[in-house]
Every structure is written in structure tokens, then in C-alpha cells.
PDB file of C-alpha atoms in Angstrom:
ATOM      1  CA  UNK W1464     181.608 157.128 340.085  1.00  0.00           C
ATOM      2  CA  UNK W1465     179.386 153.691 340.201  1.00  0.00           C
ATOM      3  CA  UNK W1466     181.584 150.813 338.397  1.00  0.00           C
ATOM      4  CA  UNK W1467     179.175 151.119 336.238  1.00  0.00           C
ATOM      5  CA  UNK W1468     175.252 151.950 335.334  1.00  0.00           C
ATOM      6  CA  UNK W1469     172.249 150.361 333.347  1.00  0.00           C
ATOM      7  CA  UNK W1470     169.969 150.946 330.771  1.00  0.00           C
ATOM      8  CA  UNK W1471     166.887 149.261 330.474  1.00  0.00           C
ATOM      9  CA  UNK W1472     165.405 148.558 327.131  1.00  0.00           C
ATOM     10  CA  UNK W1473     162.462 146.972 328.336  1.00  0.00           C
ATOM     11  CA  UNK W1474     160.942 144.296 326.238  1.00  0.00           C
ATOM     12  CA  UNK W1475     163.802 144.271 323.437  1.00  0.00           C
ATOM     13  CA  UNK W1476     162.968 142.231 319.997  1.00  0.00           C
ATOM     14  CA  UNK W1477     166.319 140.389 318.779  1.00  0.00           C
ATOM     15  CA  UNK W1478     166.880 139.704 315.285  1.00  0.00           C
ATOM     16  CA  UNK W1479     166.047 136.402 315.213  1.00  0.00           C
ATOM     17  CA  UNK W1480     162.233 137.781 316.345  1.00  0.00           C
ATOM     18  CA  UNK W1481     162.851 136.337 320.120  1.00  0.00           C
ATOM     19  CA  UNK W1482     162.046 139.036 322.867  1.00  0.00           C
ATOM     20  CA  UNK W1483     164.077 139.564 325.570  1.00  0.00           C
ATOM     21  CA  UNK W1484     162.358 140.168 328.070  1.00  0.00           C
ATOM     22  CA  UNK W1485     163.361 143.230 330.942  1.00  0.00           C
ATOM     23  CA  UNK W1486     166.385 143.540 328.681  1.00  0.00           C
ATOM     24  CA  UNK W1487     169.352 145.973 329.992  1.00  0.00           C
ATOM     25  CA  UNK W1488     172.536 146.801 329.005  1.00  0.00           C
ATOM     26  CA  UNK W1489     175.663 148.411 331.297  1.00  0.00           C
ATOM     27  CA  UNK W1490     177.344 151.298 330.498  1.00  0.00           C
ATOM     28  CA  UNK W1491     179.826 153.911 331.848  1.00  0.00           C
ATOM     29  CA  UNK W1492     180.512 157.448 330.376  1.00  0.00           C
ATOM     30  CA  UNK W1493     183.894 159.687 331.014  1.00  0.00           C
ATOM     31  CA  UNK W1494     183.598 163.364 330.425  1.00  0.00           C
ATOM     32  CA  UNK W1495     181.340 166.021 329.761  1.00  0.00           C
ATOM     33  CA  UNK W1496     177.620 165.609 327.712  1.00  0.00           C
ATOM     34  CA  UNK W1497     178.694 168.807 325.670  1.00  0.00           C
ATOM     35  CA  UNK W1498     181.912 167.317 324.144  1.00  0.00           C
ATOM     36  CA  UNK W1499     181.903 165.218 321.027  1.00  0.00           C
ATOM     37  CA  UNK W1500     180.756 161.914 321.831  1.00  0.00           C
ATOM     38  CA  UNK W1501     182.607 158.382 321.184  1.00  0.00           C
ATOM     39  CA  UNK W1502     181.271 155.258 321.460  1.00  0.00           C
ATOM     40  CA  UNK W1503     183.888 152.487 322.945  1.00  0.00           C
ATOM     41  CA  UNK W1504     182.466 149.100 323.370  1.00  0.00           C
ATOM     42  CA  UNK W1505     183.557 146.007 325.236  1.00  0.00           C
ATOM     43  CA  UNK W1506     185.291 143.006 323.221  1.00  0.00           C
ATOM     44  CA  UNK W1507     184.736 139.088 323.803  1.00  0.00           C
ATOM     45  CA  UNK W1508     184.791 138.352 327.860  1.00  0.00           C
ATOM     46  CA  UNK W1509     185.857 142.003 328.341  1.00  0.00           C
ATOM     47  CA  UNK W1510     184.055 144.134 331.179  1.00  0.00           C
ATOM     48  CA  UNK W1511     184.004 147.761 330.885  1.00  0.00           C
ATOM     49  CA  UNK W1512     186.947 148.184 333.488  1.00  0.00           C
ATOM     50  CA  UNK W1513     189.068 146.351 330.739  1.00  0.00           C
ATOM     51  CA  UNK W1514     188.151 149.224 328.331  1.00  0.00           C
ATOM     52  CA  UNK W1515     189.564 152.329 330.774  1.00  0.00           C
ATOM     53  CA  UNK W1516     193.401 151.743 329.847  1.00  0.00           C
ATOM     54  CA  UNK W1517     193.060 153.902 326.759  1.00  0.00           C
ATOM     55  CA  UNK W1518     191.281 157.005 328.453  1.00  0.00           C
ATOM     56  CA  UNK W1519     193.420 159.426 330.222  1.00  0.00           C
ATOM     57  CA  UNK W1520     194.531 163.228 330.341  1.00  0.00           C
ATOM     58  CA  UNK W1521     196.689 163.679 327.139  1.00  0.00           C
ATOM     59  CA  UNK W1522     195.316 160.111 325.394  1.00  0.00           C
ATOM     60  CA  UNK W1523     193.458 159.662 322.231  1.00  0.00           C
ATOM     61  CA  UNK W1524     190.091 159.090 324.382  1.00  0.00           C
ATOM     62  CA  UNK W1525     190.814 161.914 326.467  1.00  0.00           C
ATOM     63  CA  UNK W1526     187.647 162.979 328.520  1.00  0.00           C
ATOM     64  CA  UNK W1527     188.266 166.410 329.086  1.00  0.00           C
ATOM     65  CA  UNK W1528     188.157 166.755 324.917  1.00  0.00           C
ATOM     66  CA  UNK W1529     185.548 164.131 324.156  1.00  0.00           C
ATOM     67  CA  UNK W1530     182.380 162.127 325.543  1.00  0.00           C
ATOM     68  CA  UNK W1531     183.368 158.496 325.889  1.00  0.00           C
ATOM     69  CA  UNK W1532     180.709 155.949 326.009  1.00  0.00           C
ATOM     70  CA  UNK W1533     181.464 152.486 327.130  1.00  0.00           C
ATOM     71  CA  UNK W1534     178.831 150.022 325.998  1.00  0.00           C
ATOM     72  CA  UNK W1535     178.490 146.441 327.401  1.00  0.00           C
ATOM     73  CA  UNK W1536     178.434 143.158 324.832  1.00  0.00           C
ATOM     74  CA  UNK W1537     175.402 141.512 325.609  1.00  0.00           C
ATOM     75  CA  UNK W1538     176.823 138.404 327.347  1.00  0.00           C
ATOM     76  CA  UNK W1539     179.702 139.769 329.155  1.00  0.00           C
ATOM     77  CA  UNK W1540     178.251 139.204 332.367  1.00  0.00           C
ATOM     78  CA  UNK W1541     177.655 142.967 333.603  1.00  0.00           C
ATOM     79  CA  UNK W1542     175.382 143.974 330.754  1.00  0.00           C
ATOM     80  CA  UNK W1543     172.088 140.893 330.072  1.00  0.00           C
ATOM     81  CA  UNK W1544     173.797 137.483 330.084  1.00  0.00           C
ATOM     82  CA  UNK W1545     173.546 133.966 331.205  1.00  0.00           C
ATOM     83  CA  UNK W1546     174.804 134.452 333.877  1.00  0.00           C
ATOM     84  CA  UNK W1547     172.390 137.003 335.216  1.00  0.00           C
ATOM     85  CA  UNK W1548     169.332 136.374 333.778  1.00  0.00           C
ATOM     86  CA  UNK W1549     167.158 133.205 335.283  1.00  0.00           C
ATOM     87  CA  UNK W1550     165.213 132.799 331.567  1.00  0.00           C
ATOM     88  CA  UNK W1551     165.005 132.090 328.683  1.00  0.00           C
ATOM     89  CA  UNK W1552     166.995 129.260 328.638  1.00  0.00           C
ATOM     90  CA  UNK W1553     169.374 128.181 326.837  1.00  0.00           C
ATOM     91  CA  UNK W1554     170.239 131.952 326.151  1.00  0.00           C
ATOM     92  CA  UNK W1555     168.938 133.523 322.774  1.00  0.00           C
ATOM     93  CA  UNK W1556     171.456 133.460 319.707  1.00  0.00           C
ATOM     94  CA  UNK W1557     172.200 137.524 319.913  1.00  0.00           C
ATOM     95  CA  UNK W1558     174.167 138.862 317.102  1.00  0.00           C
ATOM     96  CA  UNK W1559     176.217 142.206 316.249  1.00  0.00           C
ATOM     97  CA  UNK W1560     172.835 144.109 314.669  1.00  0.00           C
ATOM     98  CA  UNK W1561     171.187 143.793 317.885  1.00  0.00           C
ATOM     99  CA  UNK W1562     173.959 144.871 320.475  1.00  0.00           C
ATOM    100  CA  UNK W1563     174.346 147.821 318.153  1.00  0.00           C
ATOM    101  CA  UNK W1564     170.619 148.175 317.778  1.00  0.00           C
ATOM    102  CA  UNK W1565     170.551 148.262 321.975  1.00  0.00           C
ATOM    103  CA  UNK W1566     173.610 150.879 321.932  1.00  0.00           C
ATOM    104  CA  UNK W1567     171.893 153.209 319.599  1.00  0.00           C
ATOM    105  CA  UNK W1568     168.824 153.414 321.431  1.00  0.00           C
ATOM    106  CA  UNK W1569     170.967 153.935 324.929  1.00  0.00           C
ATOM    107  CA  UNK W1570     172.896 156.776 323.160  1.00  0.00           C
ATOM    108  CA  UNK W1571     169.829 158.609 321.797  1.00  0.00           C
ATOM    109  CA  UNK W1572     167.553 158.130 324.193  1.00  0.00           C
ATOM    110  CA  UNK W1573     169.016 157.720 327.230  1.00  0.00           C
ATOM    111  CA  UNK W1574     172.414 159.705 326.609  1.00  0.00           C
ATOM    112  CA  UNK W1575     170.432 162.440 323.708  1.00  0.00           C
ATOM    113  CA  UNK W1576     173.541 161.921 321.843  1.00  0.00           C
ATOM    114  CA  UNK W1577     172.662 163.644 318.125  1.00  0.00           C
ATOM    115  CA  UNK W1578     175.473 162.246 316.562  1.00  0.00           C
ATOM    116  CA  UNK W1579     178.750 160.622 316.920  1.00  0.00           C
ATOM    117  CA  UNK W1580     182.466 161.929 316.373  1.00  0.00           C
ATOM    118  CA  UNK W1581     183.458 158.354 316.564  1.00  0.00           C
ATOM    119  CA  UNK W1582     183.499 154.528 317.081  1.00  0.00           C
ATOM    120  CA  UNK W1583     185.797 152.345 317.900  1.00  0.00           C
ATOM    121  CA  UNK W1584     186.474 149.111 319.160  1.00  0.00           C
ATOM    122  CA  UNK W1585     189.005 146.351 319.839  1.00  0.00           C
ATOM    123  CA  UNK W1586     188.553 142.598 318.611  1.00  0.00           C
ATOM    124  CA  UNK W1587     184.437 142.172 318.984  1.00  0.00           C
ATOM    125  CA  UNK W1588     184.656 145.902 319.744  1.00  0.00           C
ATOM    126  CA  UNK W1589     186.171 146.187 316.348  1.00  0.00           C
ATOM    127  CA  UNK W1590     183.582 143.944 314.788  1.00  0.00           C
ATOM    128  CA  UNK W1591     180.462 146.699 316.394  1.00  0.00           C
ATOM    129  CA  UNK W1592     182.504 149.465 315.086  1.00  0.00           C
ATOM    130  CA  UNK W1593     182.052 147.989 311.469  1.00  0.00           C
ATOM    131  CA  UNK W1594     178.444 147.304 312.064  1.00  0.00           C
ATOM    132  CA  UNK W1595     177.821 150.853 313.726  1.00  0.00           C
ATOM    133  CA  UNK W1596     179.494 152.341 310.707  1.00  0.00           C
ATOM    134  CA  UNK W1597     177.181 150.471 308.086  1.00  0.00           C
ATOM    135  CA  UNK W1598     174.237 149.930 310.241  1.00  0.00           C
ATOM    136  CA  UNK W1599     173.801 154.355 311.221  1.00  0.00           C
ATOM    137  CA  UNK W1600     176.418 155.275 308.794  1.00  0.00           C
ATOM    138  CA  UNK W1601     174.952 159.176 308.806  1.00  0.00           C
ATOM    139  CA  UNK W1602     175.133 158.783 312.691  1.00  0.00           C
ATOM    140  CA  UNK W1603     178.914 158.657 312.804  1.00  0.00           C
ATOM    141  CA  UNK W1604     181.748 160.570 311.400  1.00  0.00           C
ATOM    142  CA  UNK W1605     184.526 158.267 312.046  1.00  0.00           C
ATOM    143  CA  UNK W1606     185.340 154.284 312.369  1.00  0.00           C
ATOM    144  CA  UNK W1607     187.931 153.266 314.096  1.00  0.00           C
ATOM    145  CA  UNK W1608     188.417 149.258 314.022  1.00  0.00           C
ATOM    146  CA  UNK W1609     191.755 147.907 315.675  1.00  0.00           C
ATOM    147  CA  UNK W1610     192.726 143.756 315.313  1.00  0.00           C
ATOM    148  CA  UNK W1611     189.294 143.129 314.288  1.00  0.00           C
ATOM    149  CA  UNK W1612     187.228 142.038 311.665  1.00  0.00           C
ATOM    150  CA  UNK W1613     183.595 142.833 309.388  1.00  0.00           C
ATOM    151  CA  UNK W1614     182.776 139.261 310.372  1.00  0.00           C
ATOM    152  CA  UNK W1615     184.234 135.896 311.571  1.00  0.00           C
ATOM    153  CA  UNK W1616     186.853 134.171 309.310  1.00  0.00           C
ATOM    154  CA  UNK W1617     186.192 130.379 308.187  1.00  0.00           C
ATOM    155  CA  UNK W1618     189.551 129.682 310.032  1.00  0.00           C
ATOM    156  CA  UNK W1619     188.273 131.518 313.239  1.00  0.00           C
ATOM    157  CA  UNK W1620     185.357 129.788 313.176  1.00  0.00           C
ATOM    158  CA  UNK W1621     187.031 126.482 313.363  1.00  0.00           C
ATOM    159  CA  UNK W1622     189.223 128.120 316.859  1.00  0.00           C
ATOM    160  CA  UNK W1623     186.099 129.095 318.242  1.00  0.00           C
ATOM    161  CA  UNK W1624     184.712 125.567 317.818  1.00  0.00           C
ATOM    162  CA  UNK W1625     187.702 124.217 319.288  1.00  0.00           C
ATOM    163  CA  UNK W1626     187.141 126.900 322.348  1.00  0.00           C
ATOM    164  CA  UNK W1627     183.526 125.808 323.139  1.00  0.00           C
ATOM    165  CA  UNK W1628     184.244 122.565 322.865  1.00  0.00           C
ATOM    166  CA  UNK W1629     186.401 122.628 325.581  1.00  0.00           C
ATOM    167  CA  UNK W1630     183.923 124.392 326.962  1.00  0.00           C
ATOM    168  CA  UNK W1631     181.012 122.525 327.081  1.00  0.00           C
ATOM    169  CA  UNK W1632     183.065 119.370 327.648  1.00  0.00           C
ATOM    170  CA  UNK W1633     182.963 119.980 331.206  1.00  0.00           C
ATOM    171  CA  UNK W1634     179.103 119.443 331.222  1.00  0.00           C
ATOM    172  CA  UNK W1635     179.470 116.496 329.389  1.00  0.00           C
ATOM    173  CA  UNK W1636     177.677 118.536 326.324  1.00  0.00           C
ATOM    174  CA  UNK W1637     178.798 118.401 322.523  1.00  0.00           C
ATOM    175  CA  UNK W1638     178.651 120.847 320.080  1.00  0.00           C
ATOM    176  CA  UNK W1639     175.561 121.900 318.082  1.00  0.00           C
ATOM    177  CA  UNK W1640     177.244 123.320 315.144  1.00  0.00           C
ATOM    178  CA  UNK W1641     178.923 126.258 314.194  1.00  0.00           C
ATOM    179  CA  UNK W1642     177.630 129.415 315.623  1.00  0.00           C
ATOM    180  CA  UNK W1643     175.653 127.072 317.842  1.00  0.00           C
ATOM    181  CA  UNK W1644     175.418 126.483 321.762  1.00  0.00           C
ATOM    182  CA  UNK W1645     174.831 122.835 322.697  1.00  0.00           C
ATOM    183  CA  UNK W1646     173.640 119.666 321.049  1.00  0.00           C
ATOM    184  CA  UNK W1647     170.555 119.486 323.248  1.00  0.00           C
ATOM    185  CA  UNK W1648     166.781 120.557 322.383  1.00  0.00           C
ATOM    186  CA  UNK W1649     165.423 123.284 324.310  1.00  0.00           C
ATOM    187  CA  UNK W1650     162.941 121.485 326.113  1.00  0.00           C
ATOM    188  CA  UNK W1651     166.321 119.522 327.261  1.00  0.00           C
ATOM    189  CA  UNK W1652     168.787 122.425 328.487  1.00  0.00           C
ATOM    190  CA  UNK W1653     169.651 122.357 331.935  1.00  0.00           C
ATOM    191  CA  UNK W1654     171.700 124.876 333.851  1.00  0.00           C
ATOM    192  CA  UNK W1655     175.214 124.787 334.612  1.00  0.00           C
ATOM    193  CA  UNK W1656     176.135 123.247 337.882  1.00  0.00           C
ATOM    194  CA  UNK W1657     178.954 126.059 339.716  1.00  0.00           C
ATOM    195  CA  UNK W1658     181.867 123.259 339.672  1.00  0.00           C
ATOM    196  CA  UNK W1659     180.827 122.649 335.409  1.00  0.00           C
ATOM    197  CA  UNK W1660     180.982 126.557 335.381  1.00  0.00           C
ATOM    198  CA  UNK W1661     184.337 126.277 337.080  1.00  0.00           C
ATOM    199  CA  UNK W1662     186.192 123.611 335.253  1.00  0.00           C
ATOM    200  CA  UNK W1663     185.094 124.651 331.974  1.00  0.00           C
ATOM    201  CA  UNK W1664     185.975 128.378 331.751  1.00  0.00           C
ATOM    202  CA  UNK W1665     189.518 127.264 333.296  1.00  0.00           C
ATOM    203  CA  UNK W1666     189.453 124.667 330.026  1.00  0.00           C
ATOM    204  CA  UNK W1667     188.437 127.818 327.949  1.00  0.00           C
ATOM    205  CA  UNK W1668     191.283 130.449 329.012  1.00  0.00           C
ATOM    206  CA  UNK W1669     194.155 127.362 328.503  1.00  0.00           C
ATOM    207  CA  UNK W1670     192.822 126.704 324.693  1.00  0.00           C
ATOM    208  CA  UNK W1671     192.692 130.440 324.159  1.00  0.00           C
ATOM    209  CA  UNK W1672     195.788 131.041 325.643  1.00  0.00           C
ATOM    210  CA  UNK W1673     197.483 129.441 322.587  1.00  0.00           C
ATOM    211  CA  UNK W1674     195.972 132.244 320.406  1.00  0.00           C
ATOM    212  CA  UNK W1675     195.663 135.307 322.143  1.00  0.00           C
ATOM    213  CA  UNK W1676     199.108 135.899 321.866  1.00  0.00           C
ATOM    214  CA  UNK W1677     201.961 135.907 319.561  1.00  0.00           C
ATOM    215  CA  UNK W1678     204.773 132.589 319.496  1.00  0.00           C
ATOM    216  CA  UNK W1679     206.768 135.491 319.800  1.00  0.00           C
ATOM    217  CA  UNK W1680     205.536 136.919 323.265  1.00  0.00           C
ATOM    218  CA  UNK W1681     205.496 133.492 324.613  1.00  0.00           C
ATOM    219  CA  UNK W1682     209.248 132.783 323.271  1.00  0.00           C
ATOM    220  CA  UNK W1683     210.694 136.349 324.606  1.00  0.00           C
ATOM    221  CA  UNK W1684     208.420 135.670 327.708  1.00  0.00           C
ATOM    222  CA  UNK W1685     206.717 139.370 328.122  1.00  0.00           C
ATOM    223  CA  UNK W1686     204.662 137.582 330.493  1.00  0.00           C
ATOM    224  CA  UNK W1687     207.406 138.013 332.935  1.00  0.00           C
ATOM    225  CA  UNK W1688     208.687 140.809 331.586  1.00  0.00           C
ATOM    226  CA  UNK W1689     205.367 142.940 330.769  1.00  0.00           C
ATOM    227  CA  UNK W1690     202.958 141.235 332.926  1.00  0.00           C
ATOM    228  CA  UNK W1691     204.547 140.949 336.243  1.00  0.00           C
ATOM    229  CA  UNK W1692     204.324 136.745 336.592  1.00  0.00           C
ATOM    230  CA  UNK W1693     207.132 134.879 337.613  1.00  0.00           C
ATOM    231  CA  UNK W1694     206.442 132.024 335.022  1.00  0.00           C
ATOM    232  CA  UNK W1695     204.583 130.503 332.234  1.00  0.00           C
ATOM    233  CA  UNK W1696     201.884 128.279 334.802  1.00  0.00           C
ATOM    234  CA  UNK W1697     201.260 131.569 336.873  1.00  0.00           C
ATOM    235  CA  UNK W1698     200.497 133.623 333.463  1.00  0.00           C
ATOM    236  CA  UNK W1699     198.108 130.499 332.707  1.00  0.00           C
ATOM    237  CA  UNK W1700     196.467 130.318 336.281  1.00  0.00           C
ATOM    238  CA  UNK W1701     196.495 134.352 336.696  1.00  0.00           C
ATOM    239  CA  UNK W1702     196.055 135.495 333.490  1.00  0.00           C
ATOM    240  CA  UNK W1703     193.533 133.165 331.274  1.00  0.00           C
ATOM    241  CA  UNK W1704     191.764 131.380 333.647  1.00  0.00           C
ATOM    242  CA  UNK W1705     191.261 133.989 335.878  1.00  0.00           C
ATOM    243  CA  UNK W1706     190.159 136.232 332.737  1.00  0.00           C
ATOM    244  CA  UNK W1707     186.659 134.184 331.617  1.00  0.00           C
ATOM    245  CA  UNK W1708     185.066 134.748 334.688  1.00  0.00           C
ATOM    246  CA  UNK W1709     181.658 135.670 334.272  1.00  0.00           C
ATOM    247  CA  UNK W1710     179.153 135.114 330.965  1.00  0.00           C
TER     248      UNK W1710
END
């Protein structure tokens, strides 16, 4: 089967009332149509691939039982991103409503899913399941959230400042707020050059590395002993900066 497929959505209104424009998102499904569909989408920097470990022959997500969708983030670099898409620039603010919005319409009208025997989601995955679940709650019988949230905490706001601005240091940028891209009008934004792109998604996965894991997995060293590297600079080379690589 492809890596994975698209869906086109065509000229897709956002929340904010901004249209994009030839908007797609990528998918891949597991299983057959006639089972009892699940919707599985992709977390924060996470392609589909990263969703397969949990679907197998005698798993939870077992295709030969159920239907598994695998929805794409807008932004993750496979479904409409940045990275992919020449304008509008700077990208449009895109929240949880619309990438569930976008799935909906995939499953029903693409997929003629009916209804749902379940969503769930890790991390941002976990944050669509919540909105799925309140935004079609007669559409799905079950939610199944997993180290995630309804919405972002005042003290993960604050890491996720500290992320981007690592971030956008690399283009010499500053922050525009929270929940905001740059400090730069629009009229002003200009594209990333490939070595900005390079440095700062390296400067990214070292500040995230700090909190994507337990003190406890760096102090009993799993990355050795889970993860196959030989020490803690490899795990921070192979591992997290390797891991932001498209957006």
C-alpha cells in the first residue's frame, strides 16, 4: 500500500474565516470498509508511519476486527503545511475545530463512514479525540484520550514558548505572543532560508528533549537500553533532532 493517500477538501474555510485554498489532508486506512471504524490521528511532529506501532494481528487496533483511519494534523508536513504549500504566507493560525472539521468531512464523504466505534489519540491526538467527542458527539461511541489534554495548560504554554523561541531564534525572529508565530507583520514575513530551517529544528528537538521524557528514563538511560543508542549525544543527534523534520 501507498505510504500514504490524500484528500482534497478543496477551498476549506478555517475558523478564523481564512480560506485555504486547494486544501488536502493525508490519510492511510488498515482493514476492511465493513468493520467498525476508528479514527487514529497523528500527534505534534508525528507522521502517520509514527502512528502504525499500535496496529497489529492480536492488538487493540487490530485491522482484521476494526477500520482504522489515520488522519494527518494539518502541519505535519505530509498532510497541508508550511512546508508544502507556496501561500499564504506566514501560514494561517489552524486550530483543533478545523482539523477535526477536515477529518469529518474525509470520513463521511470520502470514506462513507456512518458512524464511529471510536477515537483515539496520543498527545495532540489526544487533544482531537476530546474535540471529536464534543464537536460530533452522536458520531462516536467511544473516546479514547491517552497523555493528553481538553486544551493547553498555562504551564505548557510557557514550554511551548520556550520551544519556538528556540525556534525562531535561528531566523533571527522573536516571538509574537502566545499562540502566535513571529513578531513580524504579514506584509513583512519572509520564508525560511534551508540552513535557518536546519539549525532551528535541531534547536527545537534539544529544548524538547528535556520534556519529552521522564528524569527517570534519562537517569536509568532506556535510551541505551530501549532505544538502541550507545549514548546520551547519539539519542540527542538520532532521536530529537532527527525527529522535527518536516512542518
Amino acid at each position: 500500500m501507498a505510504e500514504f493517500n490524500v484528500f482534497h477538501l478543496h477551498d476549506f474555510t478555517l475558523q478564523s474565516g481564512v480560506v485555504l485554498r486547494n486544501a488536502y489532508i493525508a490519510y492511510k486506512t488498515f482493514g476492511d470498509p465493513s468493520n467498525p471504524a476508528i479514527v487514529y490521528p497523528t500527534w505534534y511532529s508525528g507522521l502517520i508511519s509514527d502512528n502504525e506501532w499500535l496496529i497489529g494481528e492480536g492488538m487493540a487496533l487490530n485491522p482484521n476486527k476494526y477500520f482504522i483511519i489515520i488522519p494527518a494534523l494539518f502541519g505535519n508536513g505530509q498532510s497541508m503545511s508550511p512546508s508544502n504549500t507556496p501561500e499564504p504566507r506566514p501560514f494561517p493560525h489552524i486550530t483543533m475545530l478545523d482539523n477535526v472539521t477536515a477529518q469529518h468531512r474525509f470520513v463521511t464523504e470520502k470514506l462513507r463512514v456512518k458512524h464511529l466505534k471510536a477515537v483515539l489519540g496520543w498527545s495532540m491526538g489526544a487533544a482531537q479525540t476530546f474535540q471529536w467527542i464534543t464537536q460530533y458527539p452522536d458520531f462516536v461511541d467511544l473516546a479514547v484520550p491517552f497523555c493528553g489534554a481538553a486544551r493547553c495548560s498555562l504551564h505548557n504554554q510557557v514550554f511551548l514558548e520556550g520551544v519556538k523561541g528556540a525556534l525562531i531564534a535561528a531566523k533571527g525572529a522573536a516571538s509574537g505572543g502566545i499562540s502566535n508565530g513571529e513578531a513580524v507583520a504579514a506584509s513583512e514575513y519572509r520564508t525560511w532560508t534551508a540552513k535557518e530551517s536546519e539549525i532551528g529544528l535541531k534547536a527545537l528537538g534539544r529544548v524538547y528533549a528535556g520534556w519529552g521524557f521522564s528524569q527517570a528514563f534519562y537517569r536509568e538511560k532506556l535510551y541505551e537500553t530501549h532505544l538502541g543508542f550507545k549514548d546520551l549525544e547519539e539519542f540527542l543527534v538520532g532521536f530529537w533532532e532527527a525527529t522535527p523534520k518536516i512542518c
